[in-house]
Amino acid sequence: MSPSLKSLVTFAAALPFVIAVPAVKSDTVSSIRGKTYDYVIVGGGLTGLVVAHRLSENKSHSVLVLETGPITEDINTIIPTLGNNINHALQYSIDSAPDPGLGGLSVGVLIGKVVGGGSVINGMAFDRASAADYDAWEQLGNPGWGWNGLLPYFKKSTTFTPPKLTRKDFNITYNASFYGTNGPLQASFPNFEFPDVKVMWEAFRSEGYPTPREHASGDAVGATWIPTSLDPKTQTRSDARRAYYDSVKNRTNLKLVSGVEVNEVLFDSLTAKGVQFTTLANKTVSKVYAKREVILAAGSVFTPKILQLSGVGPADVLKAAGVKVKKDLAAVGANLQDHPNANMFWSTQNLSIPNPGFSSDPAQNASAWAQYYAHRIGPVCQSHGSSLAFLSLQSITSNYKQIVSTIKAQKSTDYLPAVYKNNPNLLRGYEAAKSITAELLSGTKAAAVEIPMNAFGLAIAAVQRPLSRGYVALNTTNPTGNPIVQFNTFQNPADRTMMIEAVKWTRRHWQNPILARFLPAEITPGVAAQTDDEIIQALLKQSALTATFAHQSGTCAMMPEKYGGCVSSDLRVYGTKKLSIVDASIIPLVPATHLQATMYAIAEKAADIIKLRHDFPGR
Ligand SMILES: Cc1cc2nc3c(=O)[nH]c(=O)nc-3n(C[C@H](O)[C@H](O)[C@H](O)COP(=O)(O)OP(=O)(O)OC[C@H]3O[C@@H](n4cnc5c(N)ncnc54)[C@H](O)[C@@H]3O)c2cc1C
C-alpha cells in the first residue's frame, strides 16, 4: 500500500462510521460434519451465494455453502473509494507462472478469499458487454445463453436507482428499463463525479465515438455511463454477501461455514455424493454429503483445481500429480482467458479540484471525508468511475482488416498450449471461438479494447478479445497447494498487436486539443518507445503491462463435448452425475466487459436451471 493510501485508511478508520452493520456469523463445522444436505455449494463467493439464496427459497431444500475466506466488515470493503485498494488480506496469495510472452513476467492472480468472493473486494464497476458477446456463447452450442436468454437474469439480480447528479450536471444517460426494480444487488451511481470527467467526455465526443444512451441495452460499444455496485442511500458497496446472504441468513435450511477449504469431491463411481474439506484453524478433515447435487462455485482458478484433485481432468496432468484418474476430461483447466492490459500514464496539470489525486492532498482529503461522513457526497462515494469507453477494433486502427485476416489465416496450434494439439475436440471448440472472435473484431457490434475514461492521466487499455489461451493445472510438486496458473499472454501475436494498437490510439487521443488544457506529458510507456518492441519493453520495464484484469474465465467451459467443453448448457460436468459448476470458469468466451454483472446473471440463471431439473424432472 502506498504511504498516501495508508494515511487515508488510518484517517478513515479514525472517523466514526455510522452504518448499521448486521451481525453475520458463520455456522460451525461441528454443526455440519458428516451431515447430508440437498445441495452442497463449494465456494461462498459471488456466484455461490446467489445460487444458495435462490435454492434455499424452497424451505424444504437444505443448502450448505462452504467457503475458505472469512466474513468481514473490513472498512476497505465498504467505502467505495477504498475499494480501489488491493486488499491483500482478503485475497489468495498466488502468482502466475512466468509468462514467456511477457518476458517471463509473473503477476499476482487477483482472487477474493472472503465470503462474497470478488464482489467484496472488486472495483465495483457494474457493466455488461454487448448482445453480440453473449450471443457468441449461444453460437458455441449453448442454447438459452445468448443475450435474450440472459437479459431477464441481468434484471432479476438488480435494483437500479437513477443518478442523483442530473443530466444537466454531467449529461449522464441511462435507460432504467434494462435493469431490475427489486433484485437483491444495488446498481446505482455515486453522488459525485470529478469535474474533469466532463472534459474527458468532450474529447471522446469530438473524436466521433458512439455514445449509447444505455450500455446495458446490448449496445456497449463507445463511451458510456455505467452504474456501480453501490447502495444509493448509504453510498457503500453492495456485494453478494450483503445482497444475497445477509438478507436470508435466518433461513433454517441455509447454512454457511467459512474458514474451510474443500479439497475433493467424493464420488460413488462418477456420481458426486459429497465433499471433503479441511478446517483451516485446526487442519481437521471432515466430510459432508449432498442428496441432490454438489455445485462448484470456487471460481476460475480453484474450481478446476478441486476437480483435478478429485480425479476429473486431463489424464496427463492428474498422473503427473499422482492423482488417480476417474474421468479424463481435457477441458478442466484449459481455455483460460483474461483481459491483458497496459497501465499507461500521462502527467497532467491544471486539473480541477477535487480530482482523483485528492487523497494525497491533506486539505482535499479531509474535506472529502468530512463530506462523505456528513452527507454521503464527494469523491469518497466513488470507486471505479462511472464513465467507460469500450471501442471496436476498426475505431482504434486502420489496420483492423489486416489484423483480422492474419487471425483467420493462422494455424491455430502454432499459438496454443500443447493440450490443444492432442485433443481434436478442444481444438474444434477453439477454432469455432476463433472464427466468432474474428467476426466480432471485424465489425462494430462488439468492443475490442477497453479504455477507462479517468479524470486524470491514467489510461488503462485492456485487450477484450484475446486469442491466446492459458491453463490451470495441479502443481506436481505440491498438488494440494496453489495450482499453476499459466496465462500465456501474447502467445498469439494478434493479442500483442491489438495491445500495441491500443497504446498508439491512446497516444493519439492525448493529442486531442480538448485535452491540451491539462498540458499532458507521456510518462508511461514514454515517448522514447516508438517501435512495437520498444513499446512492449518499456511497459514491461515500468511494470505497466499485466496478464490479468481479475477476469479469469473459461477454465471449465460450457460447450458441447465435440467442442471440448467441461459442462453442458445445463451446467452438469460431462461424464459425472450430480455435479455442476456455476462460476466464471464456465464462460466459454470472455466478454468485453468487467465480469461481475455477468456473473450475477449467470448465477441467477444457473439457479433456475438447477431448480427446474429437480422440481420438474423430465422437463
Ligand atoms: C481485485 C478484483 C477487482 C475486480 N474488479 C471488478 C470490477 O470492478 N467490476 C467487475 O465487474 N468485476 C470485477 N472483478 C471480477 C469479479 O469480482 C469476478 O469476476 C467475480 O467475483 C467472479 O465470481 P465467481 O463466483 O466466479 O468467483 P469468486 O467471486 O472469486 O468466488 C469464488 C469463491 O470460492 C472460494 N473458494 C475457492 N476455493 C475454495 C475451496 N477450495 N473451498 C471453499 N471455498 C473456496 C473463494 O474464497 C471465493 O470466495 C474483480 C475481481 C477482483 C479479484
XYZ file of C-alpha atoms and ligand atoms in Angstrom:
672
model
C 0.000 0.000 0.000
C 1.373 3.444 -0.869
C 2.041 5.882 2.034
C -0.819 8.108 0.871
C -3.262 5.197 0.847
C -2.037 4.133 4.263
C -2.705 7.544 5.754
C -6.075 7.590 4.055
C -7.076 4.274 5.587
C -5.843 5.379 9.011
C -7.751 8.618 8.654
C -10.881 6.790 7.563
C -10.651 4.264 10.356
C -10.373 7.038 12.928
C -13.663 8.578 11.902
C -16.992 7.410 13.255
C -18.547 5.170 10.634
C -22.216 5.008 11.336
C -23.630 2.376 9.091
C -25.899 -0.283 10.502
C -23.863 -3.441 10.049
C -25.729 -6.713 10.502
C -24.011 -9.231 12.752
C -23.444 -12.153 10.413
C -21.837 -15.309 11.661
C -20.546 -18.453 10.086
C -22.123 -21.742 11.142
C -19.737 -24.131 12.900
C -18.021 -27.147 11.390
C -19.262 -29.349 14.213
C -22.868 -28.474 13.310
C -22.473 -29.796 9.747
C -19.803 -32.519 9.902
C -20.991 -35.820 8.418
C -24.444 -34.454 7.612
C -26.359 -34.606 4.349
C -27.822 -31.585 2.549
C -29.841 -31.370 -0.635
C -27.227 -29.085 -2.144
C -23.601 -28.578 -1.129
C -22.121 -25.438 -2.690
C -18.336 -25.178 -2.808
C -17.299 -21.514 -2.605
C -19.326 -18.752 -0.983
C -18.155 -16.122 -3.455
C -20.259 -14.135 -5.879
C -21.962 -16.970 -7.730
C -22.077 -19.402 -4.791
C -24.120 -17.016 -2.650
C -26.558 -16.150 -5.440
C -27.259 -19.829 -6.056
C -27.508 -20.525 -2.300
C -30.048 -17.717 -1.907
C -32.238 -18.982 -4.725
C -32.060 -22.707 -3.942
C -32.932 -22.091 -0.294
C -36.078 -20.173 -1.264
C -37.777 -23.551 -1.082
C -37.884 -24.229 2.662
C -37.919 -27.970 2.160
C -34.493 -27.917 0.456
C -31.399 -27.762 2.629
C -28.390 -25.845 1.308
C -24.845 -25.769 2.672
C -22.175 -23.311 1.498
C -18.507 -23.999 2.277
C -16.130 -21.040 1.920
C -12.418 -20.661 2.621
C -12.424 -16.941 3.366
C -13.849 -15.103 6.398
C -16.911 -12.941 6.859
C -15.584 -9.409 7.095
C -16.664 -5.883 7.879
C -13.260 -4.504 6.841
C -13.786 -0.824 6.070
C -11.948 -1.273 2.756
C -14.795 -3.483 1.599
C -17.475 -0.941 2.487
C -16.378 2.561 1.483
C -16.251 2.995 -2.288
C -13.006 4.947 -2.641
C -11.181 2.314 -0.566
C -12.419 -0.343 -2.962
C -9.575 0.616 -5.265
C -7.022 -0.645 -2.732
C -5.540 -4.036 -3.418
C -6.815 -5.743 -0.293
C -4.161 -8.435 0.150
C -5.596 -9.664 3.434
C -8.764 -10.788 1.664
C -7.082 -12.303 -1.387
C -5.260 -15.527 -2.158
C -1.506 -15.274 -2.281
C -0.896 -16.763 -5.681
C 1.370 -15.727 -8.540
C 1.008 -16.729 -12.162
C 3.594 -18.946 -13.831
C 6.247 -16.891 -15.652
C 4.718 -15.720 -18.928
C 7.046 -16.238 -21.924
C 5.049 -13.647 -23.919
C 5.734 -11.059 -21.215
C 9.463 -11.727 -20.900
C 8.995 -14.236 -18.083
C 6.797 -11.932 -16.002
C 4.884 -13.486 -13.117
C 1.981 -11.471 -11.722
C -0.329 -11.708 -8.739
C -3.515 -13.581 -9.647
C -6.276 -11.460 -8.127
C -8.943 -13.572 -6.403
C -11.079 -12.720 -3.380
C -10.754 -15.033 -0.361
C -13.735 -13.832 1.618
C -17.422 -14.609 1.961
C -18.803 -12.825 -1.117
C -15.617 -13.519 -3.114
C -14.609 -10.968 -5.730
C -17.777 -8.930 -5.198
C -16.453 -7.790 -1.798
C -13.054 -6.550 -2.967
C -13.617 -5.591 -6.587
C -13.586 -2.130 -8.148
C -17.425 -2.022 -8.171
C -17.730 -1.345 -11.930
C -21.113 -2.828 -12.835
C -21.360 -3.098 -16.576
C -22.398 -5.525 -19.287
C -20.970 -6.486 -22.633
C -22.787 -6.085 -25.946
C -25.511 -8.510 -27.007
C -23.115 -9.983 -29.588
C -20.724 -11.038 -26.803
C -23.376 -13.235 -25.192
C -24.855 -14.400 -28.500
C -21.385 -15.820 -29.168
C -21.926 -18.190 -26.225
C -25.104 -19.467 -27.841
C -23.302 -19.858 -31.170
C -20.782 -22.035 -29.350
C -23.505 -24.581 -28.697
C -25.185 -23.260 -25.548
C -28.902 -22.805 -26.222
C -30.522 -20.182 -23.987
C -27.239 -18.495 -23.045
C -27.384 -15.656 -25.586
C -28.428 -12.064 -24.855
C -32.148 -12.802 -24.879
C -31.689 -15.740 -22.539
C -29.591 -13.731 -20.082
C -31.400 -10.378 -20.094
C -34.163 -11.491 -17.654
C -31.439 -12.607 -15.229
C -29.459 -9.379 -15.530
C -32.699 -7.721 -14.465
C -33.591 -10.248 -11.767
C -30.315 -9.665 -9.935
C -30.566 -5.885 -9.573
C -32.418 -2.937 -8.173
C -31.448 0.081 -10.241
C -31.527 3.637 -8.933
C -31.096 6.514 -11.385
C -28.288 9.016 -10.734
C -28.877 11.968 -8.422
C -26.489 14.065 -10.447
C -28.638 15.431 -13.201
C -28.318 15.179 -16.921
C -27.549 18.906 -16.840
C -24.572 18.402 -14.496
C -22.785 15.662 -16.379
C -25.084 14.582 -19.189
C -25.381 11.148 -17.567
C -27.636 8.981 -19.690
C -29.382 5.737 -18.758
C -32.415 3.614 -19.505
C -33.823 2.040 -16.350
C -35.890 -0.481 -18.326
C -32.774 -2.627 -18.858
C -32.334 -3.162 -15.103
C -34.403 -4.729 -12.369
C -36.575 -2.970 -9.846
C -36.419 -5.383 -6.916
C -33.345 -7.589 -7.296
C -31.015 -8.094 -4.313
C -27.985 -6.255 -5.736
C -27.996 -2.447 -5.766
C -26.833 -0.837 -9.007
C -26.588 2.924 -8.755
C -24.415 5.965 -9.400
C -22.186 7.695 -6.877
C -23.372 11.068 -5.577
C -20.264 12.554 -7.095
C -18.294 12.890 -10.318
C -14.910 14.543 -10.713
C -15.468 17.801 -12.653
C -12.812 16.937 -15.264
C -14.708 13.872 -16.390
C -16.767 16.316 -18.482
C -13.627 17.208 -20.423
C -12.844 13.526 -20.990
C -16.324 13.037 -22.417
C -15.934 16.114 -24.610
C -12.730 14.614 -26.052
C -14.407 11.302 -26.876
C -17.368 13.072 -28.463
C -15.110 15.280 -30.567
C -13.448 12.128 -31.941
C -16.810 10.840 -33.149
C -17.154 7.728 -30.973
C -20.647 6.389 -30.384
C -22.201 7.318 -27.045
C -25.008 4.802 -26.468
C -27.674 6.114 -24.111
C -27.574 2.864 -22.097
C -24.681 0.426 -22.333
C -26.750 -2.291 -20.637
C -29.144 -2.346 -23.603
C -26.934 -4.762 -25.526
C -25.093 -1.952 -27.294
C -21.971 -1.391 -25.212
C -19.641 -0.050 -27.886
C -18.493 3.541 -27.402
C -18.236 5.901 -24.465
C -20.878 5.038 -21.896
C -22.139 5.730 -18.390
C -22.264 2.691 -16.137
C -23.611 2.203 -12.623
C -21.516 0.732 -9.820
C -22.461 -1.938 -7.274
C -23.376 0.747 -4.778
C -26.140 1.182 -2.234
C -27.590 4.554 -3.245
C -28.763 5.505 0.254
C -25.611 4.763 2.240
C -23.184 5.199 -0.693
C -21.493 1.980 0.386
C -20.648 -1.202 -1.511
C -23.399 -3.614 -2.448
C -21.991 -7.135 -2.777
C -23.055 -10.750 -2.958
C -22.811 -11.286 0.791
C -24.794 -8.253 1.845
C -27.289 -8.548 -1.003
C -27.809 -12.304 -1.278
C -26.766 -13.811 2.052
C -27.350 -11.304 4.875
C -30.931 -10.845 3.741
C -31.730 -14.569 4.166
C -29.234 -15.632 6.823
C -32.027 -16.619 9.194
C -33.374 -19.297 6.880
C -33.062 -22.518 8.855
C -32.496 -24.526 5.681
C -29.407 -22.455 4.700
C -26.007 -22.913 6.307
C -22.752 -21.134 5.563
C -19.453 -22.300 7.002
C -16.396 -20.120 6.431
C -12.747 -20.895 7.148
C -12.813 -24.278 5.415
C -11.117 -25.439 2.246
C -12.789 -28.063 0.105
C -10.144 -30.477 -1.162
C -12.102 -33.082 -3.009
C -15.439 -34.054 -4.463
C -16.402 -37.511 -3.164
C -17.693 -39.862 -5.850
C -19.560 -43.114 -5.906
C -18.338 -44.296 -9.316
C -18.748 -40.925 -11.039
C -21.805 -39.803 -9.085
C -20.928 -36.947 -6.726
C -22.061 -37.781 -3.226
C -20.389 -35.069 -1.154
C -17.126 -33.267 -0.461
C -14.154 -33.499 1.843
C -12.831 -30.323 3.414
C -10.176 -29.094 5.833
C -10.891 -26.673 8.660
C -8.155 -24.053 8.321
C -7.954 -23.272 12.048
C -7.060 -26.794 13.186
C -6.384 -28.734 9.965
C -9.030 -31.350 10.754
C -10.545 -33.089 7.766
C -14.318 -33.598 7.545
C -16.932 -34.768 5.070
C -20.435 -33.649 4.181
C -22.868 -35.221 1.753
C -25.215 -33.990 -0.962
C -28.502 -35.688 -1.829
C -29.265 -33.705 -4.973
C -26.059 -32.050 -6.182
C -22.604 -30.813 -5.397
C -22.284 -27.361 -7.004
C -18.809 -25.977 -7.631
C -18.557 -22.178 -7.331
C -14.921 -21.786 -6.306
C -14.014 -19.561 -9.268
C -11.927 -19.993 -12.402
C -8.726 -20.991 -10.626
C -9.936 -23.158 -7.757
C -12.854 -24.991 -9.372
C -10.539 -26.697 -11.907
C -8.047 -27.377 -9.106
C -10.703 -29.118 -6.990
C -11.928 -31.143 -9.957
C -8.409 -32.208 -10.870
C -7.649 -33.190 -7.266
C -10.852 -35.240 -7.354
C -9.656 -37.232 -10.379
C -11.591 -35.344 -13.065
C -9.333 -33.566 -15.536
C -6.625 -34.099 -18.155
C -5.168 -37.581 -17.523
C -1.560 -36.458 -18.031
C -1.891 -33.603 -15.515
C -3.533 -35.893 -12.964
C -0.981 -38.672 -13.405
C 1.929 -36.232 -13.108
C 0.463 -35.029 -9.810
C -0.113 -38.568 -8.551
C -3.917 -38.304 -8.652
C -5.926 -41.367 -9.718
C -7.791 -40.633 -12.971
C -11.541 -41.114 -12.591
C -12.564 -39.193 -15.698
C -10.147 -37.990 -18.365
C -11.533 -34.536 -19.214
C -9.084 -32.256 -21.034
C -11.361 -29.211 -20.644
C -10.763 -28.986 -16.889
C -8.256 -26.140 -16.552
C -7.901 -25.450 -20.294
C -9.212 -22.373 -22.140
C -8.082 -19.793 -19.519
C -8.839 -16.258 -20.701
C -8.460 -12.816 -19.145
C -8.045 -9.216 -20.327
C -4.340 -8.328 -20.593
C -3.791 -4.623 -20.023
C -1.309 -1.769 -20.240
C -1.295 0.834 -17.469
C -0.217 3.977 -19.307
C 0.241 7.316 -17.629
C 0.359 10.975 -18.669
C 1.386 13.652 -16.204
C -1.216 16.412 -16.163
C -1.568 19.948 -14.863
C -4.474 22.291 -14.228
C -6.768 19.517 -13.032
C -9.906 20.748 -11.299
C -10.245 20.344 -7.576
C -11.140 17.792 -6.393
C -9.507 15.335 -8.742
C -8.660 11.628 -8.433
C -5.425 12.541 -6.631
C -7.421 14.124 -3.766
C -6.142 11.713 -1.123
C -2.541 12.911 -1.412
C -3.526 16.493 -0.589
C -4.303 16.691 3.166
C -6.795 19.559 2.811
C -8.704 17.960 -0.114
C -8.612 14.611 1.634
C -10.006 15.949 4.897
C -12.738 17.820 3.085
C -13.660 14.725 1.030
C -14.050 12.523 4.099
C -15.948 15.191 6.003
C -18.436 15.499 3.129
C -18.847 11.760 2.970
C -19.498 11.308 6.667
C -21.820 14.280 6.905
C -23.856 13.924 3.712
C -22.651 10.898 1.705
C -21.373 13.137 -1.051
C -17.959 13.919 -2.516
C -15.090 11.889 -4.010
C -15.207 9.176 -1.327
C -18.502 7.946 -2.901
C -16.629 6.858 -5.983
C -14.669 3.658 -6.535
C -14.222 2.787 -10.170
C -15.629 5.766 -12.058
C -18.891 5.576 -13.992
C -17.506 6.541 -17.400
C -16.131 3.798 -19.603
C -15.091 3.515 -23.209
C -15.208 0.176 -24.994
C -14.132 0.639 -28.607
C -14.282 -1.548 -31.705
C -11.056 -2.561 -33.415
C -11.834 -0.567 -36.536
C -12.359 2.566 -34.489
C -8.870 2.391 -32.995
C -6.829 1.280 -36.001
C -6.989 1.404 -39.768
C -5.039 -1.896 -39.664
C -8.064 -3.807 -38.469
C -8.667 -5.709 -41.713
C -5.063 -6.849 -41.748
C -5.281 -7.993 -38.112
C -8.475 -9.943 -38.762
C -7.180 -11.603 -41.916
C -3.971 -12.593 -40.112
C -6.050 -14.211 -37.369
C -8.178 -16.068 -39.913
C -5.091 -17.342 -41.752
C -3.315 -18.595 -38.639
C -2.727 -22.254 -37.993
C -4.248 -22.269 -34.515
C -1.986 -24.901 -32.982
C 1.053 -22.715 -33.681
C -0.139 -20.423 -30.893
C -1.853 -22.721 -28.389
C -0.748 -24.826 -25.412
C 0.150 -28.448 -26.226
C -3.126 -29.849 -24.903
C -4.958 -28.488 -27.979
C -2.668 -30.430 -30.334
C -3.559 -33.704 -28.672
C -7.261 -33.137 -28.319
C -9.333 -32.701 -31.503
C -12.459 -31.653 -29.577
C -10.674 -28.898 -27.690
C -9.156 -27.686 -30.947
C -12.549 -27.739 -32.702
C -14.001 -25.599 -29.904
C -11.105 -23.173 -30.159
C -11.489 -22.930 -33.948
C -15.193 -22.127 -33.504
C -14.346 -19.496 -30.889
C -11.611 -18.055 -33.086
C -13.903 -17.690 -36.042
C -16.538 -15.884 -33.905
C -13.798 -13.681 -32.440
C -12.537 -12.749 -35.910
C -16.093 -11.889 -36.942
C -16.637 -9.696 -33.882
C -13.273 -7.989 -34.388
C -14.133 -7.115 -37.952
C -17.434 -5.414 -37.073
C -18.702 -2.663 -34.820
C -21.238 -4.590 -32.746
C -18.794 -5.623 -30.023
C -15.756 -3.987 -28.462
C -12.097 -4.953 -28.932
C -10.475 -2.779 -26.258
C -11.444 -1.029 -23.052
C -10.141 2.477 -22.411
C -11.325 3.768 -18.999
C -12.139 7.477 -19.031
C -10.378 8.689 -15.906
C -10.399 12.349 -14.944
C -6.592 12.418 -14.889
C -3.688 10.891 -16.789
C -4.170 7.196 -16.027
C -5.071 5.298 -19.189
C -5.535 1.557 -18.765
C -6.027 -0.115 -22.120
C -7.261 -3.699 -21.928
C -7.476 -6.189 -24.799
C -11.006 -7.628 -24.707
C -10.873 -10.456 -27.247
C -7.692 -12.383 -26.598
C -6.859 -15.227 -28.972
C -4.288 -16.703 -26.573
C -5.339 -19.422 -24.159
C -3.802 -20.259 -20.798
C -4.432 -23.067 -18.365
C -4.749 -24.025 -14.703
C -3.056 -27.269 -13.649
C -2.154 -29.004 -10.409
C 1.328 -28.221 -9.195
C 3.048 -31.607 -9.474
C 5.391 -30.865 -6.583
C 2.546 -29.759 -4.313
C -0.827 -30.838 -5.752
C -2.855 -29.595 -2.784
C -1.183 -26.155 -2.824
C -1.837 -23.352 -5.262
C -2.255 -24.610 -8.816
C -0.117 -23.445 -11.728
C -1.875 -20.507 -13.415
C -0.342 -20.035 -16.840
C -1.918 -17.087 -18.663
C 0.131 -17.472 -21.869
C -0.393 -13.780 -22.538
C 0.502 -12.819 -26.131
C 1.189 -16.447 -27.090
C -0.954 -15.496 -30.046
C 0.804 -12.470 -31.605
C -2.550 -10.947 -32.591
C -3.131 -10.072 -28.913
C 0.179 -8.238 -28.767
C -0.690 -6.364 -31.962
C -4.055 -5.299 -30.539
C -2.347 -4.104 -27.370
C 0.129 -2.030 -29.359
C -2.700 -0.521 -31.427
C -4.427 0.420 -28.159
C -1.257 2.137 -26.909
C -0.906 4.057 -30.184
C -4.570 5.048 -30.052
C -4.116 6.333 -26.503
C -1.178 8.453 -27.618
C -3.251 9.992 -30.427
C -6.115 10.558 -28.027
C -3.932 12.528 -25.612
C -3.042 14.834 -28.502
C -6.696 15.853 -28.797
C -6.732 19.693 -28.493
C -9.536 19.413 -25.937
C -7.114 17.673 -23.559
C -4.367 20.274 -24.177
C -5.590 22.306 -21.186
C -4.044 19.613 -18.966
C -0.584 20.009 -20.583
C -0.311 16.216 -20.844
C 3.172 14.660 -20.957
C 3.560 10.954 -21.595
C 5.339 9.151 -18.750
C 4.419 5.504 -19.422
C 5.440 3.931 -21.752
C 7.298 7.197 -22.571
C 7.928 8.897 -25.896
C 11.318 7.214 -26.352
C 9.447 3.961 -27.027
C 8.428 4.118 -30.684
C 8.701 0.706 -32.333
C 6.350 -2.080 -31.294
C 9.114 -3.874 -29.423
C 10.196 -0.690 -27.681
C 6.620 -0.058 -26.531
C 6.240 -3.535 -25.048
C 9.685 -3.446 -23.449
C 9.089 -0.001 -21.935
C 5.763 -1.111 -20.484
C 7.330 -4.238 -19.022
C 10.255 -2.305 -17.586
C 7.861 0.037 -15.817
C 5.723 -2.850 -14.514
C 2.894 -1.420 -16.583
C 1.886 -4.495 -18.552
C -0.015 -7.315 -16.942
C -1.752 -10.541 -17.859
C -4.898 -10.055 -15.803
C -7.744 -7.651 -15.122
C -9.019 -10.094 -12.438
C -11.306 -11.503 -15.130
C -10.046 -15.096 -15.196
C -12.580 -17.220 -17.023
C -13.178 -20.247 -19.223
C -11.299 -22.975 -17.326
C -14.323 -25.324 -17.176
C -16.032 -24.036 -20.277
C -19.693 -24.543 -21.059
C -19.655 -26.043 -24.544
C -20.700 -29.290 -26.227
C -18.330 -32.233 -25.836
C -17.487 -32.059 -29.520
C -16.054 -28.569 -28.752
C -14.065 -29.849 -25.787
C -16.466 -28.438 -23.190
C -16.422 -29.265 -19.486
C -20.092 -28.614 -18.690
C -23.158 -28.740 -20.898
C -25.573 -25.833 -21.165
C -27.357 -27.247 -18.095
C -24.049 -26.824 -16.208
C -23.516 -30.519 -15.391
C -19.957 -31.819 -15.656
C -19.623 -34.261 -18.549
C -19.149 -37.880 -17.550
C -20.335 -37.321 -13.983
C -23.672 -37.246 -12.193
C -24.984 -34.825 -9.558
C -22.081 -32.426 -10.136
C -22.410 -28.964 -11.662
C -20.468 -25.687 -11.949
C -21.843 -22.151 -11.761
C -18.854 -19.787 -11.585
C -16.734 -17.782 -14.055
C -14.969 -20.948 -15.156
C -17.988 -21.860 -17.314
C -17.664 -18.765 -19.529
C -16.776 -20.119 -22.976
C -15.533 -16.819 -24.426
C -14.563 -13.899 -22.183
C -16.942 -10.991 -22.871
C -15.841 -7.382 -23.441
C -16.806 -6.057 -20.026
C -15.918 -6.277 -16.342
C -17.306 -9.580 -15.201
C -19.408 -9.136 -12.087
C -22.770 -8.087 -13.559
C -22.487 -11.030 -15.957
C -21.653 -13.375 -13.058
C -24.780 -12.319 -11.149
C -26.859 -13.043 -14.270
C -25.144 -16.396 -14.867
C -25.727 -17.451 -11.265
C -29.386 -16.387 -11.315
C -29.918 -18.397 -14.495
C -27.963 -21.341 -13.094
C -30.209 -21.434 -10.017
C -33.313 -21.618 -12.216
C -31.795 -24.405 -14.303
C -30.909 -26.416 -11.200
C -34.341 -25.846 -9.602
C -36.112 -26.842 -12.783
C -34.334 -30.151 -13.192
C -35.103 -31.221 -9.635
C -38.554 -29.800 -9.136
C -39.861 -30.618 -12.606
C -37.831 -33.658 -13.655
C -38.312 -34.606 -17.270
C -38.745 -31.002 -18.445
C -9.371 -7.310 -7.204
C -10.553 -7.553 -8.112
C -11.144 -6.462 -8.761
C -12.237 -6.679 -9.610
N -12.891 -5.592 -10.138
C -14.056 -5.790 -10.792
C -14.882 -4.683 -11.142
O -14.610 -3.522 -10.823
N -16.024 -4.941 -11.826
C -16.390 -6.209 -12.177
O -17.420 -6.365 -12.843
N -15.647 -7.281 -11.830
C -14.513 -7.099 -11.117
N -13.808 -8.181 -10.681
C -14.218 -9.529 -11.118
C -15.380 -10.167 -10.360
O -15.396 -9.804 -9.000
C -15.254 -11.689 -10.529
O -15.348 -11.970 -11.903
C -16.324 -12.478 -9.781
O -16.206 -12.285 -8.395
C -16.207 -13.973 -10.106
O -17.213 -14.678 -9.422
P -17.022 -16.216 -9.049
O -18.189 -16.613 -8.241
O -16.691 -16.964 -10.275
O -15.706 -16.269 -8.141
P -15.419 -15.562 -6.751
O -16.277 -14.395 -6.534
O -13.939 -15.375 -6.715
O -15.833 -16.660 -5.682
C -15.148 -17.889 -5.510
C -15.117 -18.203 -4.007
O -14.702 -19.533 -3.814
C -13.883 -19.590 -2.662
N -13.052 -20.793 -2.746
C -12.031 -21.032 -3.585
N -11.527 -22.248 -3.379
C -12.248 -22.805 -2.380
C -12.204 -24.070 -1.721
N -11.310 -24.997 -2.057
N -13.105 -24.323 -0.747
C -14.015 -23.380 -0.383
N -14.097 -22.158 -0.974
C -13.218 -21.882 -1.970
C -13.104 -18.296 -2.727
O -12.564 -17.950 -1.478
C -14.143 -17.319 -3.242
O -14.819 -16.665 -2.200
C -12.709 -8.008 -9.843
C -12.127 -9.095 -9.179
C -11.060 -8.873 -8.304
C -10.456 -10.059 -7.603
